[in-house]
PDB file of C-alpha atoms in Angstrom:
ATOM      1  CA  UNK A 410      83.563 133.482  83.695  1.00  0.00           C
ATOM      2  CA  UNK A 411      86.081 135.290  81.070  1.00  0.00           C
ATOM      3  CA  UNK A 412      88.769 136.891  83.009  1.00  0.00           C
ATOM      4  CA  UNK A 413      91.166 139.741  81.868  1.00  0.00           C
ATOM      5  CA  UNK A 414      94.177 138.186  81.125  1.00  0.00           C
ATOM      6  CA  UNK A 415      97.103 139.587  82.781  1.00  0.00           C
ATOM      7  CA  UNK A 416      98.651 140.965  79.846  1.00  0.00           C
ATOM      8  CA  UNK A 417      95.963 142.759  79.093  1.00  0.00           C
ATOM      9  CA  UNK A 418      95.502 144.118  82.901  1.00  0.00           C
ATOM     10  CA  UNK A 419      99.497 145.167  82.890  1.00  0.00           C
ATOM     11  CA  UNK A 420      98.636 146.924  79.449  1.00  0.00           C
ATOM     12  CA  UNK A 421      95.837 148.912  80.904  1.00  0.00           C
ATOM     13  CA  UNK A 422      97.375 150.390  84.295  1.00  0.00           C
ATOM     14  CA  UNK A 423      99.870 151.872  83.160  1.00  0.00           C
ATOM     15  CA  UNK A 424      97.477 154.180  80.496  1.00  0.00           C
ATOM     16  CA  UNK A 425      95.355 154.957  83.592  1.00  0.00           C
ATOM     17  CA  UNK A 426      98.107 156.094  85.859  1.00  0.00           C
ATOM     18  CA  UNK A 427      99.357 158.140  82.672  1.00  0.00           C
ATOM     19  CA  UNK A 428      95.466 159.932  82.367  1.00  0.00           C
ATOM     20  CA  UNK A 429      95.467 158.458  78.409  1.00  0.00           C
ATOM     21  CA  UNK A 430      92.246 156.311  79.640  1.00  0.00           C
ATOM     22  CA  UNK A 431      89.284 159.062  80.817  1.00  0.00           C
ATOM     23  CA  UNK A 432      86.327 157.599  80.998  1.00  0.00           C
ATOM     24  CA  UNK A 433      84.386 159.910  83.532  1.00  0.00           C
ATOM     25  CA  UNK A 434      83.892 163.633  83.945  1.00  0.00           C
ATOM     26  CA  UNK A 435      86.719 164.975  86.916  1.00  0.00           C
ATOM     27  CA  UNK A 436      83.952 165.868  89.032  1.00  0.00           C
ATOM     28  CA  UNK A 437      82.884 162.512  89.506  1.00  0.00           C
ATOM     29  CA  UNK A 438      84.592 161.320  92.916  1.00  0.00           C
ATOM     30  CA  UNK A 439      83.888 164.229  94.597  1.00  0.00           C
ATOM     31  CA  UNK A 440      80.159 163.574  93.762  1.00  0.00           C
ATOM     32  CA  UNK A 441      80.427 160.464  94.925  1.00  0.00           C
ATOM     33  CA  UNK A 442      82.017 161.388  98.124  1.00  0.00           C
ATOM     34  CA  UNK A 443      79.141 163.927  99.029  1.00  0.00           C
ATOM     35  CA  UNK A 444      76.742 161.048  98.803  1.00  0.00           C
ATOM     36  CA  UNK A 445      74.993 161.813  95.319  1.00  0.00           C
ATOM     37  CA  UNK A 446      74.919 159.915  92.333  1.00  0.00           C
ATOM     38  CA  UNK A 447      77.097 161.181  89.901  1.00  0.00           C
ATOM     39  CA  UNK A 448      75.760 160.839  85.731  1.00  0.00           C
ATOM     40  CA  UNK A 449      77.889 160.320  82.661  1.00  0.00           C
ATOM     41  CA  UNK A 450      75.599 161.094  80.052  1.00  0.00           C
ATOM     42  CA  UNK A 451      76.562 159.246  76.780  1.00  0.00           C
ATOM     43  CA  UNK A 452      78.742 156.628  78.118  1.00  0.00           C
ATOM     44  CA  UNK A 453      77.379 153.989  75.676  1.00  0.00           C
ATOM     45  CA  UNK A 454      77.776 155.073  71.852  1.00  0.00           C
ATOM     46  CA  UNK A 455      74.164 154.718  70.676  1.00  0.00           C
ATOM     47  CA  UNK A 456      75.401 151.655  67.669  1.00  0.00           C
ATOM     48  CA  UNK A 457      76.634 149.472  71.494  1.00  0.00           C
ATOM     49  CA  UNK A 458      72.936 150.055  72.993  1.00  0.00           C
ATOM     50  CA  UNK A 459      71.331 149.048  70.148  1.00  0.00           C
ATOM     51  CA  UNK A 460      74.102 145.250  69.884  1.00  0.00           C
ATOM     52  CA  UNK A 461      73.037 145.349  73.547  1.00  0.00           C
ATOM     53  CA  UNK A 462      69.620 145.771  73.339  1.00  0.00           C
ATOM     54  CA  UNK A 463      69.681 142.861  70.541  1.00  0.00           C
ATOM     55  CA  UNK A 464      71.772 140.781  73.151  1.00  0.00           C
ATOM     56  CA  UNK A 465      69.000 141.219  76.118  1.00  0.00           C
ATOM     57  CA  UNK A 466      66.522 140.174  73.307  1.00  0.00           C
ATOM     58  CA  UNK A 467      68.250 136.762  72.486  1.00  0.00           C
ATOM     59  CA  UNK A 468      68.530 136.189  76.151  1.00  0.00           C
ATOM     60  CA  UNK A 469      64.906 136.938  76.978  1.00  0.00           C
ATOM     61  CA  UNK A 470      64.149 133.850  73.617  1.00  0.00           C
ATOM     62  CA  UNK A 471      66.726 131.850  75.356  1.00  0.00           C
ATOM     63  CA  UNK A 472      64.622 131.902  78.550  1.00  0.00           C
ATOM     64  CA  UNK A 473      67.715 132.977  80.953  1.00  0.00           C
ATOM     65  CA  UNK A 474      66.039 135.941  82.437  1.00  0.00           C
ATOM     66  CA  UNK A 475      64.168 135.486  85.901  1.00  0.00           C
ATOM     67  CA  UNK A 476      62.229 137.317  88.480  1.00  0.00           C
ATOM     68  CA  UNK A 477      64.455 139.409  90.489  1.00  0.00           C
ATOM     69  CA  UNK A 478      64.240 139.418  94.009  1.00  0.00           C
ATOM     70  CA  UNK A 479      65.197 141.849  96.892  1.00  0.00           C
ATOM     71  CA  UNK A 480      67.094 141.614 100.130  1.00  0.00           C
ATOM     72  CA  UNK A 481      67.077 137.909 100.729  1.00  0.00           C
ATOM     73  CA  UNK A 482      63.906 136.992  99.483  1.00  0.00           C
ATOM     74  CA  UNK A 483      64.331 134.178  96.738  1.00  0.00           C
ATOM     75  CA  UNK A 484      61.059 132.910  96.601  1.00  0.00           C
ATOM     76  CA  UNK A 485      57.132 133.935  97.019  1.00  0.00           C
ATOM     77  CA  UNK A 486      55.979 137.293  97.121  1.00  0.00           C
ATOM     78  CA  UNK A 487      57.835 140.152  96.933  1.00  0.00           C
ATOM     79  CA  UNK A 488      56.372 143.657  96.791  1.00  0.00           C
ATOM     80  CA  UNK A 489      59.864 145.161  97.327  1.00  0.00           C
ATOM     81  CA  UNK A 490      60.908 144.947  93.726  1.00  0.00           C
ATOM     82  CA  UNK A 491      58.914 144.041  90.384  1.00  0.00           C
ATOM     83  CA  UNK A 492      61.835 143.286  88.246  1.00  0.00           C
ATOM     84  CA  UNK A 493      64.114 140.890  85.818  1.00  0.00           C
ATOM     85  CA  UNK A 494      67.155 139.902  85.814  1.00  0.00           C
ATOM     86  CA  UNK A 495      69.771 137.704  83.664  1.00  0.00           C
ATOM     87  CA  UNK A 496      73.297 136.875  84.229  1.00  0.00           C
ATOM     88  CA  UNK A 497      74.989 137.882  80.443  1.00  0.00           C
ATOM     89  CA  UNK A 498      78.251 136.725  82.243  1.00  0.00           C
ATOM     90  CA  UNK A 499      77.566 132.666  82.583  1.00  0.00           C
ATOM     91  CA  UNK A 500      75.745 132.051  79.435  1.00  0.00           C
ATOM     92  CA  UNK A 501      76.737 129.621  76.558  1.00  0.00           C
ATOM     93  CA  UNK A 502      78.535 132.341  74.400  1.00  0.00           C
ATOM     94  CA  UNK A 503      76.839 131.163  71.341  1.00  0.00           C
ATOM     95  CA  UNK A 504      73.498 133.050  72.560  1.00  0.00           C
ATOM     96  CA  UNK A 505      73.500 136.564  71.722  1.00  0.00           C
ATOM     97  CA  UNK A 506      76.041 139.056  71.226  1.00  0.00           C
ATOM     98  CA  UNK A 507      78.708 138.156  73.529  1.00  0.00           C
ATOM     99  CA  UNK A 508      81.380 141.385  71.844  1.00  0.00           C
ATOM    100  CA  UNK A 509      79.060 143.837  72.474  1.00  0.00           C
ATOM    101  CA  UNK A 510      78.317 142.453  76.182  1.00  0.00           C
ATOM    102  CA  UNK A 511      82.560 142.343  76.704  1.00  0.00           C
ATOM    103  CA  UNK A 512      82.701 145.926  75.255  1.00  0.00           C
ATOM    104  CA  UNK A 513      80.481 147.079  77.692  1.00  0.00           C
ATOM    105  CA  UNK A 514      81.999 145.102  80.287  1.00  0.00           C
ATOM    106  CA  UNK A 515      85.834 146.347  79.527  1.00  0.00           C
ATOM    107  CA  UNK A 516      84.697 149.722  79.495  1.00  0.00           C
ATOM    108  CA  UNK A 517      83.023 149.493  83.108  1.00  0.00           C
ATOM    109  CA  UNK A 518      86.098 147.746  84.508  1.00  0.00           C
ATOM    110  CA  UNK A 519      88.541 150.734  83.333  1.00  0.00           C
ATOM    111  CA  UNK A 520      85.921 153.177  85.212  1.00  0.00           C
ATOM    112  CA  UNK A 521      86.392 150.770  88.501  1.00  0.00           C
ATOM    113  CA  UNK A 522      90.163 151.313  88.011  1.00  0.00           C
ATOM    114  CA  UNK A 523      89.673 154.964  87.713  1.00  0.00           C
ATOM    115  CA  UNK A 524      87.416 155.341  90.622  1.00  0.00           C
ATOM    116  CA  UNK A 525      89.880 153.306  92.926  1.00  0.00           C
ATOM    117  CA  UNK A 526      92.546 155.455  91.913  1.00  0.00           C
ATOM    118  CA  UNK A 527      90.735 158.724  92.312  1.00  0.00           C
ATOM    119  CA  UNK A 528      88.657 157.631  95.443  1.00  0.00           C
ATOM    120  CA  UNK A 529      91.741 155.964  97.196  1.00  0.00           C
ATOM    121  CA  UNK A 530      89.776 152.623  97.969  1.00  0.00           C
ATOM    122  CA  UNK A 531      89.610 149.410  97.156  1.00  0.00           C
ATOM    123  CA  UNK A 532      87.420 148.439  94.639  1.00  0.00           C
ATOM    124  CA  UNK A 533      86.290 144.309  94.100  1.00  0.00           C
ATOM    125  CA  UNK A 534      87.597 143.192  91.075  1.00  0.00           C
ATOM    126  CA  UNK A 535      85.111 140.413  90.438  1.00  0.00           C
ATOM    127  CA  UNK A 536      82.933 142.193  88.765  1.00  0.00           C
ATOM    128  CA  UNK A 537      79.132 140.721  89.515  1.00  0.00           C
ATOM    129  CA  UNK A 538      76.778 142.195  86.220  1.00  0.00           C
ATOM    130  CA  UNK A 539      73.217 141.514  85.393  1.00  0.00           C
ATOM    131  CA  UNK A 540      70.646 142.624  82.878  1.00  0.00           C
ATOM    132  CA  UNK A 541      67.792 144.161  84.718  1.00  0.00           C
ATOM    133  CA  UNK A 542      64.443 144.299  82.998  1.00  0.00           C
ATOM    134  CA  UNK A 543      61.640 146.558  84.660  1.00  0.00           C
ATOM    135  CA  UNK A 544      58.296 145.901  82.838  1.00  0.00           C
ATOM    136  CA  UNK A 545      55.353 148.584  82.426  1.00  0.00           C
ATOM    137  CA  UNK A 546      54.655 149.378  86.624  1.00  0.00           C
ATOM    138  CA  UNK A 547      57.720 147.872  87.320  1.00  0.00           C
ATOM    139  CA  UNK A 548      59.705 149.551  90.204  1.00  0.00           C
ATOM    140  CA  UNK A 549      61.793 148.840  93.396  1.00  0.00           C
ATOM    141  CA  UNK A 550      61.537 150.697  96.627  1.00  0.00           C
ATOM    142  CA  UNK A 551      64.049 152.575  98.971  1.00  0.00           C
ATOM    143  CA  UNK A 552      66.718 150.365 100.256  1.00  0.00           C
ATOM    144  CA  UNK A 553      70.311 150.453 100.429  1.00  0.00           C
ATOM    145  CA  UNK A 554      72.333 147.674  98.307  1.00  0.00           C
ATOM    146  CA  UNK A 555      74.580 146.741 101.746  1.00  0.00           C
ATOM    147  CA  UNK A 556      74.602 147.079 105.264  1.00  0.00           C
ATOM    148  CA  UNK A 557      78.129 147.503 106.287  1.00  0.00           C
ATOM    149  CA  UNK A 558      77.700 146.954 109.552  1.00  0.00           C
ATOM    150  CA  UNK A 559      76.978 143.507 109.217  1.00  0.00           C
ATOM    151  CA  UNK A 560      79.517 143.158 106.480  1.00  0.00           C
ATOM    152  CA  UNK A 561      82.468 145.769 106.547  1.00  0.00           C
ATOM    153  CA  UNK A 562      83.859 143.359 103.564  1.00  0.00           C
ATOM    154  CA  UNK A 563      81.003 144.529 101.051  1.00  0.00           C
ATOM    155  CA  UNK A 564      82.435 147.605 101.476  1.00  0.00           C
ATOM    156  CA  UNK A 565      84.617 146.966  98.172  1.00  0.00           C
ATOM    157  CA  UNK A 566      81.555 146.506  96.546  1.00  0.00           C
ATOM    158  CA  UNK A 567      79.992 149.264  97.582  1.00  0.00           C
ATOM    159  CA  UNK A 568      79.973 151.899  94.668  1.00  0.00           C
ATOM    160  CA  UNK A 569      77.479 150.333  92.023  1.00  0.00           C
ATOM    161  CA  UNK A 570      77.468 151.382  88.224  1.00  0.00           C
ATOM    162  CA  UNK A 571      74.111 151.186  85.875  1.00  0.00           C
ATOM    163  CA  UNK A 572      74.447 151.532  82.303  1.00  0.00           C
ATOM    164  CA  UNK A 573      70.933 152.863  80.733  1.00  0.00           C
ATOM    165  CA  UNK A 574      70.025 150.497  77.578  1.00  0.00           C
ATOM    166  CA  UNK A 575      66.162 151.693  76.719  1.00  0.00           C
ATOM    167  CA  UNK A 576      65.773 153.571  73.619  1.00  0.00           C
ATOM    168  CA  UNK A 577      65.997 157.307  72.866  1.00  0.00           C
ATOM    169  CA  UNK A 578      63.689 159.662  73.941  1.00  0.00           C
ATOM    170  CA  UNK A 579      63.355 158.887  77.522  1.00  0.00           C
ATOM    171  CA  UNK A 580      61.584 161.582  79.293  1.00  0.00           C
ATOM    172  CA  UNK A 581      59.699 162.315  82.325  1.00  0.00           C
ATOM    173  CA  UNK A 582      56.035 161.436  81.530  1.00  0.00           C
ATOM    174  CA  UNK A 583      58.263 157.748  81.185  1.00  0.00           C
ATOM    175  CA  UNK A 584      58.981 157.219  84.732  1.00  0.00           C
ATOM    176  CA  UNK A 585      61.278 155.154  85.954  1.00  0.00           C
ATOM    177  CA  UNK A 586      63.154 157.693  87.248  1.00  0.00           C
ATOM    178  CA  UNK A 587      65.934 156.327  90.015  1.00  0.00           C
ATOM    179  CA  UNK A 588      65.907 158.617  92.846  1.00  0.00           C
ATOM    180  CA  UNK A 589      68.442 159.278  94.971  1.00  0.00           C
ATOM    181  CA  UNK A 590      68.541 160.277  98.977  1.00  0.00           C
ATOM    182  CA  UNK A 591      71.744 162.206  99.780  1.00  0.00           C
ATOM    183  CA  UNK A 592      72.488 162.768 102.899  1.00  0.00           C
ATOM    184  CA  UNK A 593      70.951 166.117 104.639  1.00  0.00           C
ATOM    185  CA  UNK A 594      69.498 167.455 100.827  1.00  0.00           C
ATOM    186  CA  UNK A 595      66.328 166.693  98.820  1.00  0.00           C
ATOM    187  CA  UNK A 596      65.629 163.487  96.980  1.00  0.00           C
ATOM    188  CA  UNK A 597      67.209 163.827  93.278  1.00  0.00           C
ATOM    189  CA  UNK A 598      66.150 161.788  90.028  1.00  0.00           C
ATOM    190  CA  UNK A 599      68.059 160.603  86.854  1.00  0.00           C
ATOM    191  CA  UNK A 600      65.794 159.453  84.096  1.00  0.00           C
ATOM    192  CA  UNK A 601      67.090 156.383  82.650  1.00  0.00           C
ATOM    193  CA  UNK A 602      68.485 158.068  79.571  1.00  0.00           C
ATOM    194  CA  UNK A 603      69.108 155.789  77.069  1.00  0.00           C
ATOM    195  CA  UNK A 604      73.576 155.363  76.880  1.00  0.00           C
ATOM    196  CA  UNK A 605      74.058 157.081  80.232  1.00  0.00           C
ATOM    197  CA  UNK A 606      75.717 155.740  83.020  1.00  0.00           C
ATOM    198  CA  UNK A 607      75.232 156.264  87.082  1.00  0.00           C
ATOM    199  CA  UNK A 608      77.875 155.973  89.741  1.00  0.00           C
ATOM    200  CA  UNK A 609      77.188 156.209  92.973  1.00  0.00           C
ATOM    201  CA  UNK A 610      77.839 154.486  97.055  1.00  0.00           C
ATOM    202  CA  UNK A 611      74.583 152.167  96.825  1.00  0.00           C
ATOM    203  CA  UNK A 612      75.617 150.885 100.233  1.00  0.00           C
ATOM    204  CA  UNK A 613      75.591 154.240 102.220  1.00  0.00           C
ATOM    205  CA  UNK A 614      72.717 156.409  99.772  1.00  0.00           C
ATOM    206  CA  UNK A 615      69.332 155.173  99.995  1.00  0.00           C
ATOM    207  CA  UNK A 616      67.992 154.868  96.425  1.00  0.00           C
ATOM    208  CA  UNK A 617      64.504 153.482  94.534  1.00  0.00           C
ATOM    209  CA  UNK A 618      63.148 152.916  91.648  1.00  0.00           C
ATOM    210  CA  UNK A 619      60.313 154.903  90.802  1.00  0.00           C
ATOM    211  CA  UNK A 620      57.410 152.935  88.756  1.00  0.00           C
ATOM    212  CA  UNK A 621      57.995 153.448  85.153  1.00  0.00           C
ATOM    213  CA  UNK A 622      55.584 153.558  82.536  1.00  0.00           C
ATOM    214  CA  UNK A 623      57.559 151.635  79.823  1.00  0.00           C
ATOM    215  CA  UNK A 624      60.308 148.536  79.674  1.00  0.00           C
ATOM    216  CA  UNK A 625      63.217 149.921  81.851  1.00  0.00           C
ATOM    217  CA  UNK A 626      66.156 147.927  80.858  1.00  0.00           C
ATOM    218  CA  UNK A 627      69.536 148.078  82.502  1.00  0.00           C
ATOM    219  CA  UNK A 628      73.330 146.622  82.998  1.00  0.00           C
ATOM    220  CA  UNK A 629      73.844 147.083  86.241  1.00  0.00           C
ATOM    221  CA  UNK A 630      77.198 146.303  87.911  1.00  0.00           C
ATOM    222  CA  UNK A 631      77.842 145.528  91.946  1.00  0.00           C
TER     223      UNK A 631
END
């Protein structure tokens, strides 16, 4: 796994302590706080979808995606979740486009240093990504991603980050809409707008996939 160097880290902390590195909109940890999912549309610059798109592609002919399975379940059925996922993180770098998959991933780290900062908590720094491919009628139901109780640790990986990666013109008639449950309001849904990313406490808001009626495709970050 390809580790910031700690040159680089030392060079980045001290822009985000300064405010020169912005990456979300100032509203964002309060959202978070209250429970709903905050969205940061255009977060991917339609030219790094498109080298990411490519990348899921060459993964996909390298055979490295596989069924993706929900709460514990790693084999049989599972009606939970109709899904794929690949690691881009452990592959031979010679597959695919492994710049446009770092871009990506520098950018989400500097929003995990941001967050800590601006939500006062500790955030995980080993960062665990996939690819997740939902194919026509894929979906996955209401769960949450942790259960604290049981593990007060996974609390550091608690807020979860998805980066959107299908093409333009998403729109309702699509599907694949995730839906939120914040606490004490109405369920809420973010179409999976192609370059937008979503922030939000997976371990404390219950959340689903609704089934979507083309290829949903996804970095998602825990």
């Amino acid at each position: 796994v390809r580790r910031r160097s700690t040159r680089q880290a030392a060079m980045l902390t001290p822009l985000l302590a300064s405010g020169l590195v912005v990456l979300l909109d100032e509203a964002a940890p309060s959202t978070i706080r209250a429970g709903r999912v905050h969205v940061e549309r255009g977060f991917a610059p339609p030219r790094l979808v498109q080298d990411l798109r490519h990348d899921i592609d060459c993964l996909t002919t390298a055979g490295l995606f596989e069924r993706a399975f929900s709460g514990g379940t790693s084999s049989g059925d599972d009606a939970f979740r109709n899904a794929e996922m690949c690691d881009p993180v452990g592959r031979d770098r010679s597959v695919g486009l492994w710049d446009a998959f770092y871009a990506v991933w520098e950018r989400l780290d500097l929003v995990r240093q941001e967050l800590s900062a601006a939500l006062g908590r500790e955030m995980s720094t080993e960062m665990e990504l996939h690819y997740v491919r939902y194919p026509v009628g894929g979906y996955y139901r209401r769960h949450v991603d942790e259960d604290l109780d049981a593990n007060p640790r996974a609390l550091t990986r608690a807020i979860s980050f998805i980066c959107y990666l299908n093409k333009p013109g998403w729109c309702a008639a699509d599907g694949g809409e995730l839906r939120s449950y914040p606490p004490g309001e109405p369920p809420s849904d973010v179409l999976p707008e192609s370059g937008t990313l979503v922030v939000f406490d997976s371990a404390r808001v219950e959340h689903e996939v609704q089934p979507t009626g083309k290829e949903r495709l996804a970095l998602v970050r825990r």
